[in-house]
Coordinates of C-alpha atoms in Angstrom, one line a residue:
X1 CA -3.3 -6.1 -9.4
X2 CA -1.6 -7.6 -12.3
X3 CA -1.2 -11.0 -10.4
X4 CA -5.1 -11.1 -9.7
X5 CA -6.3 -10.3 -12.7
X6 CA -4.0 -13.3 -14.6
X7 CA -4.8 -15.7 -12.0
X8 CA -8.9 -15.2 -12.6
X9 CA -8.2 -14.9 -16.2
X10 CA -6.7 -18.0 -16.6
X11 CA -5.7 -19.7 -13.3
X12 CA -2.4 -22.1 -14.5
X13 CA 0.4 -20.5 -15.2
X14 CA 1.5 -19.5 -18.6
X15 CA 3.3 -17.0 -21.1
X16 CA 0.3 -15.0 -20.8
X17 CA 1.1 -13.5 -17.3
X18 CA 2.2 -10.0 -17.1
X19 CA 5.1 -10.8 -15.1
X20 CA 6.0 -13.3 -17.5
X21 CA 5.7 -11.5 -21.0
X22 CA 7.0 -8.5 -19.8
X23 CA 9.7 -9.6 -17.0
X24 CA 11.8 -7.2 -14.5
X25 CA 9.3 -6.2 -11.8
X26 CA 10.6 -6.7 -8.3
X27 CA 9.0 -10.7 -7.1
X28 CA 6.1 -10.2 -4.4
X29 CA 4.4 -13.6 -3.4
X30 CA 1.4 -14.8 -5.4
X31 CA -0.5 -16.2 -2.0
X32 CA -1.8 -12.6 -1.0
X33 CA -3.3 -12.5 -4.7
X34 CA -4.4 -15.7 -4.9
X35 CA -6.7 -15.2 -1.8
X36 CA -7.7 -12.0 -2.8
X37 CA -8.6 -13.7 -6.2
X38 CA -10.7 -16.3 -4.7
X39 CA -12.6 -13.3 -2.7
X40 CA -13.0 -11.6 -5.9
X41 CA -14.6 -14.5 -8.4
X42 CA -17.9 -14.0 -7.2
X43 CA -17.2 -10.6 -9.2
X44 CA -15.9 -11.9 -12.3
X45 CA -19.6 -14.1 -12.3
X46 CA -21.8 -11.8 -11.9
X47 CA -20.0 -9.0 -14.4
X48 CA -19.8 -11.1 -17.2
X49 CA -15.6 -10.4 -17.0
X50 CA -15.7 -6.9 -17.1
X51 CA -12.5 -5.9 -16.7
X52 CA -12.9 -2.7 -14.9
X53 CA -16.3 -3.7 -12.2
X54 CA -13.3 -6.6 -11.6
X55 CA -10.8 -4.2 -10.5
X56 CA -12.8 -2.3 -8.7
X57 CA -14.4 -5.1 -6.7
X58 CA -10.7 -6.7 -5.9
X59 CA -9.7 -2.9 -4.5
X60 CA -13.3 -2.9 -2.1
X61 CA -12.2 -6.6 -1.1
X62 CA -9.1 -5.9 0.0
X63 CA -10.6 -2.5 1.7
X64 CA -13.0 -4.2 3.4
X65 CA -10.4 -6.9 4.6
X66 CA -8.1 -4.0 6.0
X67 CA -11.7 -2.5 7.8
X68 CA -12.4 -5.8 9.4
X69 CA -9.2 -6.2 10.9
X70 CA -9.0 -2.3 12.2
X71 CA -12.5 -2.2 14.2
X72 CA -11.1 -5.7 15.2
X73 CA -8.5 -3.6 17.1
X74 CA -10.7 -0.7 17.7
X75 CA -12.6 -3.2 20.0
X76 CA -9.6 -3.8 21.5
X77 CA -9.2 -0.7 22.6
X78 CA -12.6 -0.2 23.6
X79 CA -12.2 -3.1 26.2
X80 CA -9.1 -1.7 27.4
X81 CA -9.1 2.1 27.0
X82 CA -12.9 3.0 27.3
X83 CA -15.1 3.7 24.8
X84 CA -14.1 7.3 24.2
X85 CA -10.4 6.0 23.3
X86 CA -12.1 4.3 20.9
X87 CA -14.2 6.5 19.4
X88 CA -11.2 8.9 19.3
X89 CA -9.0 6.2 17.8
X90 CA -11.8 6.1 14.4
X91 CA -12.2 8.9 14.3
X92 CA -8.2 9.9 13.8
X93 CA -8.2 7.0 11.7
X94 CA -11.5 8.6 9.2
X95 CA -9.6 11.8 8.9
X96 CA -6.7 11.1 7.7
X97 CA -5.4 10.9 4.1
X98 CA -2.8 7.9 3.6
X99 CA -5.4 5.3 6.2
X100 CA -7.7 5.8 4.5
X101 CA -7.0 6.3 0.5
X102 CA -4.2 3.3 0.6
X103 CA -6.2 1.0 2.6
X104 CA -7.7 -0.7 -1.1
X105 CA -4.2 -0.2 -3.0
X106 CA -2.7 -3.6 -4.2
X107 CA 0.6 -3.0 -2.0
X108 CA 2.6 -5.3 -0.3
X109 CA 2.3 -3.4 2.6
X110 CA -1.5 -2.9 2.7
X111 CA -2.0 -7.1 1.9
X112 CA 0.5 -7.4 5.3
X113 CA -1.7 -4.7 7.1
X114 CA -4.7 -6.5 7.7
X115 CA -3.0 -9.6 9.8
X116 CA 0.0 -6.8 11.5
X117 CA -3.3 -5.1 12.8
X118 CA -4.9 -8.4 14.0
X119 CA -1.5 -9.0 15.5
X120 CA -1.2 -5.5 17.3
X121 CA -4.7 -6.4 18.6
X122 CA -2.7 -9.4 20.3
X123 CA -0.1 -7.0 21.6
X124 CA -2.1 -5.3 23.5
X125 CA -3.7 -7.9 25.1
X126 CA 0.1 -9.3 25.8
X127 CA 0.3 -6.2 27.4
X128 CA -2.2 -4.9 29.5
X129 CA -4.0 -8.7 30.1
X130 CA -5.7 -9.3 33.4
X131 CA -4.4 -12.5 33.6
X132 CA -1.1 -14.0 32.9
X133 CA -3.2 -16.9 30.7
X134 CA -4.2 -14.4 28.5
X135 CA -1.1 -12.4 28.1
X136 CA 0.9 -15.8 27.2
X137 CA -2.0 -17.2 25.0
X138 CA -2.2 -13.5 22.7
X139 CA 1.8 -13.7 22.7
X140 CA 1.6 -16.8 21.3
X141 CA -0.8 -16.1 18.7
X142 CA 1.1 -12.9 17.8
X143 CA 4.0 -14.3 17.4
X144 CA 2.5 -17.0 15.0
X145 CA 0.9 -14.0 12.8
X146 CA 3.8 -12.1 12.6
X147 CA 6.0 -15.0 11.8
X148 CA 3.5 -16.0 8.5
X149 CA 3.1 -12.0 7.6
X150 CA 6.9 -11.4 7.4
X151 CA 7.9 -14.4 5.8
X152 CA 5.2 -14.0 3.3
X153 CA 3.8 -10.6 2.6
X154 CA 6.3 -8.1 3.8
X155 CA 9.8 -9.1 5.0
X156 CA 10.4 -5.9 6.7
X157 CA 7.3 -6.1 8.8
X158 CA 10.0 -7.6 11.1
X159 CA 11.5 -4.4 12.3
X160 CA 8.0 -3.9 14.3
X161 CA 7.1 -7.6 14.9
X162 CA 10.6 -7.4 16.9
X163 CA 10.6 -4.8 18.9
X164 CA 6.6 -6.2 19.5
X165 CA 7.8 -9.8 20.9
X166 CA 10.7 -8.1 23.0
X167 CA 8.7 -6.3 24.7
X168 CA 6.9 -9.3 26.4
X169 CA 10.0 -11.4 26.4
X170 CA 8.8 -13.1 29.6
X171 CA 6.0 -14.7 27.8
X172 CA 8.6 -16.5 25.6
X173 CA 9.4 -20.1 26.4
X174 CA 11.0 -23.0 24.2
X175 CA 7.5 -24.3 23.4
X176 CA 6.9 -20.9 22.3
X177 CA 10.1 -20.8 20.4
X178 CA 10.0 -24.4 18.4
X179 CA 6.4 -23.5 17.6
X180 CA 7.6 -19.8 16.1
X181 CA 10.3 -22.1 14.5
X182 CA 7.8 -24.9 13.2
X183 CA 5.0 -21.8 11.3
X184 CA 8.5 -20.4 9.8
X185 CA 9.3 -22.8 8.1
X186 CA 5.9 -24.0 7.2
X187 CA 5.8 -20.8 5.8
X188 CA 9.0 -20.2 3.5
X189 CA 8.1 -23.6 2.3
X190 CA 4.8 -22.9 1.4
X191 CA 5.6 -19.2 -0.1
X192 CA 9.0 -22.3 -1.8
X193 CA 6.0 -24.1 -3.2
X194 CA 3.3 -21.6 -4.7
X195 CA 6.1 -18.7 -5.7
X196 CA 8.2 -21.2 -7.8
X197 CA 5.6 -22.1 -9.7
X198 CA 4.3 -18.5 -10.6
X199 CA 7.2 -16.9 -11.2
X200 CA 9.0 -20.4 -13.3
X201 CA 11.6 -20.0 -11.0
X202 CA 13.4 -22.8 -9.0
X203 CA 13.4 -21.7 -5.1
X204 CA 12.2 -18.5 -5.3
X205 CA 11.2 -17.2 -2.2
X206 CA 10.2 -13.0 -3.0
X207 CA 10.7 -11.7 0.4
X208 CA 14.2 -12.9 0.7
X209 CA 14.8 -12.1 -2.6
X210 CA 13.7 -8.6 -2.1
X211 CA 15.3 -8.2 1.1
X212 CA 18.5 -9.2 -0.2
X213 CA 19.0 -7.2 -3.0
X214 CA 17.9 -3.9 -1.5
X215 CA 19.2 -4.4 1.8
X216 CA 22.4 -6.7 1.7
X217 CA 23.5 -5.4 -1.9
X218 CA 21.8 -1.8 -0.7
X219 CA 19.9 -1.2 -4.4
X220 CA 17.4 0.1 -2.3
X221 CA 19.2 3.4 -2.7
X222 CA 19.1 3.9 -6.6
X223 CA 15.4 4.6 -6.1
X224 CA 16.5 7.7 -3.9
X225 CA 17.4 9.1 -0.5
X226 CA 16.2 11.0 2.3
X227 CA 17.8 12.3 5.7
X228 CA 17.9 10.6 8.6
X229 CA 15.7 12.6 10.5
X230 CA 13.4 12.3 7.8
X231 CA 10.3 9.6 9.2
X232 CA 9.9 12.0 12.2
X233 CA 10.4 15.3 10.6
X234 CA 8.6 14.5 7.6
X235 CA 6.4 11.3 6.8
X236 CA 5.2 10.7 10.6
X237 CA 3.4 14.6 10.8
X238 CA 2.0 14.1 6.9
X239 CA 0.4 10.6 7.8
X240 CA -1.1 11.5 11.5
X241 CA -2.3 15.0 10.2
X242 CA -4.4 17.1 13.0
X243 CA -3.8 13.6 15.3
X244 CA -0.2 14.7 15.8
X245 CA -0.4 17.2 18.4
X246 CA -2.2 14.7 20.4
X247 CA -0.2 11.6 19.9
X248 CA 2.8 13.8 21.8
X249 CA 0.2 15.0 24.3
X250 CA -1.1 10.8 24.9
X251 CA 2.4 9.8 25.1
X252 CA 3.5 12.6 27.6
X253 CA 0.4 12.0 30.1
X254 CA -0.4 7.8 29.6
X255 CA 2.6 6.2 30.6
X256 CA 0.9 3.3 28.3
X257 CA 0.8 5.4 25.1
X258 CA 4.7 6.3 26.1
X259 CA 5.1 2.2 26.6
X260 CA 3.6 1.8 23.1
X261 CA 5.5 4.3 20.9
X262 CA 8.6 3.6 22.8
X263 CA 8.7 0.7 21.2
X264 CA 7.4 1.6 17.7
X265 CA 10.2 4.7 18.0
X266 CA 12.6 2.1 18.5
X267 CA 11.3 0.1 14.9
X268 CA 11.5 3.5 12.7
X269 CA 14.7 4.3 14.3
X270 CA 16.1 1.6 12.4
X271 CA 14.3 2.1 9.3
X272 CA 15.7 5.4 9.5
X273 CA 19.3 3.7 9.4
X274 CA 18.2 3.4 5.4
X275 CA 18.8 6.0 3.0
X276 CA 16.0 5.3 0.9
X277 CA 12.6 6.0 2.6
X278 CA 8.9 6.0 2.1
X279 CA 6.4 6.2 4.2
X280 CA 4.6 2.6 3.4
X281 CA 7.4 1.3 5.2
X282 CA 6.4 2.3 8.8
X283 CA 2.4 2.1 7.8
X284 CA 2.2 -0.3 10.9
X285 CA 2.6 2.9 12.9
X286 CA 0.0 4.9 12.3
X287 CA -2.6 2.5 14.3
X288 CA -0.4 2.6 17.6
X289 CA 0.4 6.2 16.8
X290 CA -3.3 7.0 16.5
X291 CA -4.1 5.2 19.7
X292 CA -1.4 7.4 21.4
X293 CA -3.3 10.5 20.0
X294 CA -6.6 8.9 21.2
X295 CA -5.3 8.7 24.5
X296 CA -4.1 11.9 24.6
X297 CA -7.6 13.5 24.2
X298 CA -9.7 10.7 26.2
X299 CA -7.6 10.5 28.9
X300 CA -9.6 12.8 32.3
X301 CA -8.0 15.9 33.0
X302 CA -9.0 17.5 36.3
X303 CA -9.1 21.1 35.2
X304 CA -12.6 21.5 33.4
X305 CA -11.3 24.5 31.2
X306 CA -8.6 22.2 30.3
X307 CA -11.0 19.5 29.0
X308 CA -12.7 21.5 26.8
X309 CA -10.0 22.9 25.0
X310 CA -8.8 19.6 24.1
X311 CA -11.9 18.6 23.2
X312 CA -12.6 21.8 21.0
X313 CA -9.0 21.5 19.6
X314 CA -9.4 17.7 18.5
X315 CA -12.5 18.4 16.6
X316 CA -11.1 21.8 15.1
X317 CA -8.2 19.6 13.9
X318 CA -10.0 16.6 12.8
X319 CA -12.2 18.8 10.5
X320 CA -9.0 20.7 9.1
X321 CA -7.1 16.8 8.4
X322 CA -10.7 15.9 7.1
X323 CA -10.8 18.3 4.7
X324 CA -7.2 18.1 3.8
X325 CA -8.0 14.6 3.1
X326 CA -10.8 15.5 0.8
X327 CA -8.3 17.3 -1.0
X328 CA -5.4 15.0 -1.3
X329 CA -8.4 12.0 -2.0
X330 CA -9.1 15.0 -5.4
X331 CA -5.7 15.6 -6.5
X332 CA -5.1 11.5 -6.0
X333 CA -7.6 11.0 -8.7
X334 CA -5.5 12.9 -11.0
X335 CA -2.2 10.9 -10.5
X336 CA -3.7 8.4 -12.9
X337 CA -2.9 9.6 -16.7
X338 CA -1.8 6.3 -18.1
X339 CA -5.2 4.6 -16.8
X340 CA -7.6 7.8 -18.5
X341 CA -5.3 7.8 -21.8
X342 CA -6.0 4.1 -22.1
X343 CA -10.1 4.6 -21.5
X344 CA -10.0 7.2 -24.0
X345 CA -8.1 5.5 -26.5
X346 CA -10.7 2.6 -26.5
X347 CA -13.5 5.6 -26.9
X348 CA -11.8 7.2 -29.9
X349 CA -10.6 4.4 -32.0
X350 CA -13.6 1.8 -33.3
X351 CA -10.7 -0.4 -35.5
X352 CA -9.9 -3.8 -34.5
X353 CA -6.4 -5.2 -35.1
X354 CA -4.7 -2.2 -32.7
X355 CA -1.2 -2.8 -31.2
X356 CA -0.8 -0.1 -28.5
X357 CA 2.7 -0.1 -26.6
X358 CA 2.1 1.7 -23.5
X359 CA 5.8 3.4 -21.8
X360 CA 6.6 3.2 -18.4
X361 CA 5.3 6.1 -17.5
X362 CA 1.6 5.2 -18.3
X363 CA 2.0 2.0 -17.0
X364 CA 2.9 3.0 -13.4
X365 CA 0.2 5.7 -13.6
X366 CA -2.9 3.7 -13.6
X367 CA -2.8 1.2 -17.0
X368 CA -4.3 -2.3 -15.2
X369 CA -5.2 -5.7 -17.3
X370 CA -8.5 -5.1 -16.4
X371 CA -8.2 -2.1 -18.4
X372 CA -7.1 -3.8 -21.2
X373 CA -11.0 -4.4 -22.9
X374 CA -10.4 -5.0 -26.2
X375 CA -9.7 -8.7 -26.9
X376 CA -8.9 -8.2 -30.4
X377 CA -6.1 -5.7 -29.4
X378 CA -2.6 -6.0 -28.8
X379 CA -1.2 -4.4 -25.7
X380 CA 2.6 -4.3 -25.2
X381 CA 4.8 -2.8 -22.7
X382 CA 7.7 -4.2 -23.7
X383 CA 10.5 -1.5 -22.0
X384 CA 14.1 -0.4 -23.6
X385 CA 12.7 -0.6 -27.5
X386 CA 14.7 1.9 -30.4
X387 CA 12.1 4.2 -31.6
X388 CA 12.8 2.8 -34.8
X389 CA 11.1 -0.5 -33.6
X390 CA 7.9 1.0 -32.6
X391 CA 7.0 0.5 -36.5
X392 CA 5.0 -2.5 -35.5
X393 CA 2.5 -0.7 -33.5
X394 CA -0.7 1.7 -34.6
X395 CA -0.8 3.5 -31.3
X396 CA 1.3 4.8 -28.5
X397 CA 0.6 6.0 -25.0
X398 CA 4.0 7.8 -24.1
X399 CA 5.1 10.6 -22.5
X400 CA 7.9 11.7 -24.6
X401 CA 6.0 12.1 -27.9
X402 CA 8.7 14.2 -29.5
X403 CA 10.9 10.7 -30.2
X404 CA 8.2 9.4 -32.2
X405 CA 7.2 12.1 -34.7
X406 CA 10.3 11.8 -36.8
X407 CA 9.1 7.9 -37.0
X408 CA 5.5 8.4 -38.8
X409 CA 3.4 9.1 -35.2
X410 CA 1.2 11.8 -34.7
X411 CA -0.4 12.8 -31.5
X412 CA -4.5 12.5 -32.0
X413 CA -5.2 13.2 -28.2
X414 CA -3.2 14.2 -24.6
X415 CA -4.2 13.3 -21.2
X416 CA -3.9 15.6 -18.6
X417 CA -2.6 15.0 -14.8
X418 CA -1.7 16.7 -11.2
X419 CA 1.7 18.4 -11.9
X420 CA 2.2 20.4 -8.5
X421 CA 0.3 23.4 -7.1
X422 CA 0.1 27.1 -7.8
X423 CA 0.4 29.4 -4.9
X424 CA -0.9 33.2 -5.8
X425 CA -1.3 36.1 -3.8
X426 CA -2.7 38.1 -3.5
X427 CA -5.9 36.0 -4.1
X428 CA -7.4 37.4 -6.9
X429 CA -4.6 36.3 -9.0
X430 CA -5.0 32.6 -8.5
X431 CA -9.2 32.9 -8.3
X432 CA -11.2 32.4 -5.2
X433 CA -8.7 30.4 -3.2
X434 CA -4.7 30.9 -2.7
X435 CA -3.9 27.6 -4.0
X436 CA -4.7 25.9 -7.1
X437 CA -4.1 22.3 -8.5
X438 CA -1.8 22.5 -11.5
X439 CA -2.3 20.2 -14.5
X440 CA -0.6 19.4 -17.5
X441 CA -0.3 17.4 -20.6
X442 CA 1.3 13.9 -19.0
X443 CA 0.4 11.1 -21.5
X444 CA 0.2 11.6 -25.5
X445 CA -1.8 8.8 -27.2
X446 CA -0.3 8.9 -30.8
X447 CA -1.3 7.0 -33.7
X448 CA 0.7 5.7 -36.8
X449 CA 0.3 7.7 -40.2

């Protein structure tokens, strides 16, 4: 986000740049965020350069982009599957949280989503192709879209990309193979040329970069661990929702659902060789996985009764992941503090000449450039400072505000956030429903004395 809203602001690179004035966050190729920048001018014409219309527009861009490419393989499955595996397949997709909420966010792994679904959209033809033409011709294409994705968006896109190119392994010829070889290295030297010169660095390639140091020197691990077990037990059933039950049931009865997620099994078996885990990682699943599900309800049974209870199941569940969407989609709103203490910070205080340093804390919790309003204000967020130094600055937005009152601070307003749930029972201790949202005070915005 910060990339897109430098590169509109002022194009060349300079000091100016976030990742430049305030160094240390992990390298991720400019080329996604130049293109979405490019789709998002027409924005910064017609608003005049507001920030926030800016930001929003950029988010819808990159929504939209992800859309395109999913009813692109929605009408892949259509020509393959039916038309009730399709409408299945959306409508798994529409009820679920995490496809739906992080489709817009300015992730690594959403930018690669939109060309991994275009590419599973290939895979399938590879697979289930009436011809041998086509299969060898959608191969060949998949192969060059995954090369470009993981050698420029998302380097460990190639755990699924793969496991996706074994599986057709008779398509592959040398042609094949020196052309894969040929968009590679176009590729590296392309993410060589525009990379360097963003981030001032000589060779830098982020996706090598990044895989190295959190898989071949293992860093990944300081940000935290999980179990093995953990992508099946936990992050597969959260991201597929009321579409679980009928992923298993598609794979058990379509021996081309089984074909599919054998495969895709395969790719988060390995992820699940990390310690450190999150769910973005195997993001490229839920499509196949929600194809499997689709397939499990479309798919004829001969018993009548049978039918029906599927049917009446699927909806029942898609309502009850709808709704636990809805909810999630709320209490997602509230993870945001740092963004809402900044907005009210420019309501409250009319003086020109602010410096506001803004912690880590606020920054990773919804503080954007595009945020940033005032041009006659300093914003800094400049990390590992003494509390003695903050002397320089008329406001803070931190969330430890107790090591600044000794230094001449005082807190003039606090900005709320999600801070877990609240389970009562019986119900009339916790209101009209057995579960409320908790919040508390998350962000202090403090002002000098």
């Amino acid at each position: 986000m910060q990339a897109i809203h430098d590169i509109l602001q002022w194009g060349r690179i300079n000091s100016n740049f976030d990742h430049l004035e305030f160094p240390g966050v992990v390298p991720r190729s400019f080329i996604g965020p130049l293109i979405l920048s490019a789709l998002t001018y027409p924005a910064k014409l017609l608003s005049n350069n507001q920030g926030m219309f800016i930001q929003v527009y950029a988010r819808t861009a990159l929504g939209l982009l992800v859309v395109w490419a999913n009813s692109q393989f929605r009408q892949e499955i259509k020509s393959i599957f039916g038309q009730r595996a399709a409408k299945w397949y959306g409508i798994f997709c529409l009820t679920q949280f995490h496809f739906t909420f992080w489709t817009s966010r300015m992730l690594g792994n959403t930018l690669a989503l939109a060309p991994m679904l275009i590419a599973q959209k290939l895979w399938l033809r590879t697979l289930f192709a009436r011809n041998q033409y086509q299969s060898e011709r959608s191969y060949s294409q998949m192969t060059a879209i995954l090369a470009f994705t993981c050698v420029v968006l998302r380097f460990d896109i190639a755990v699924f990309a793969l496991a996706m190119i074994a599986s057709k392994l008779a398509c592959c010829s040398w042609r094949l193979i020196k052309q894969t070889t040929v968009i590679v290295v176009i590729s590296i030297l392309l993410s060589l040329a525009v990379d360097s010169y963003y981030w001032q660095h000589r060779w830098m390639w982020p996706e090598f970069h990044v895989f190295w140091f959190n898989s071949v020197q293992g860093h990944s691990s300081e940000w935290g661990t999980l179990p093995a077990h953990y992508y099946f037990t936990g992050f597969i059933p959260r991201l597929l929702l009321g579409a679980l039950p009928f992923a298993c049931l598609g794979i058990m009865r379509d021996s081309r659902a089984s074909q599919l997620a054998a495969y895709y099994a395969a790719s988060v078996g390995v992820f699940s060789m990390t310690a450190h885990k999150e769910w973005r990682f195997i993001f490229p699943a839920v499509p196949l996985l929600n194809l499997c599900a689709a397939l499990g309800v479309s798919k004829p049974y001969r018993s009548a009764v049978v039918r029906s209870l599927v049917g009446g199941a699927a909806q029942v569940l898609s309502a009850a992941s709808l709704a636990i969407a809805v909810a999630m989609t709320y209490i997602s709103s509230l993870n945001y503090p740092g963004g809402h203490a900044l907005a009210l910070l420019h309501e409250i205080e009319p003086r020109t000449g602010v410096r506001v340093h803004i912690d880590t804390f606020a920054a990773m919790t919804g503080v954007t450039r595009f945020g940033q309003l005032r041009s006659d204000w300093v914003y800094d967020k400049t990390e590992h400072l003494d509390p003695s130094q903050f002397s320089r600055f008329t406001h803070l937005l931190t969330s430890q505000p107790d090591l600044y009152t000794g230094y001449g601070f005082e807190t003039i307003a606090v900005q709320t956030g999600y801070a877990g749930l609240n389970v009562g029972w019986p119900l009339k201790e916790s209101g009209p429903l057995p579960v409320t949202i908790r919040q508390e005070p998350l962000v202090w915005i403090m002002r000098q004395s």
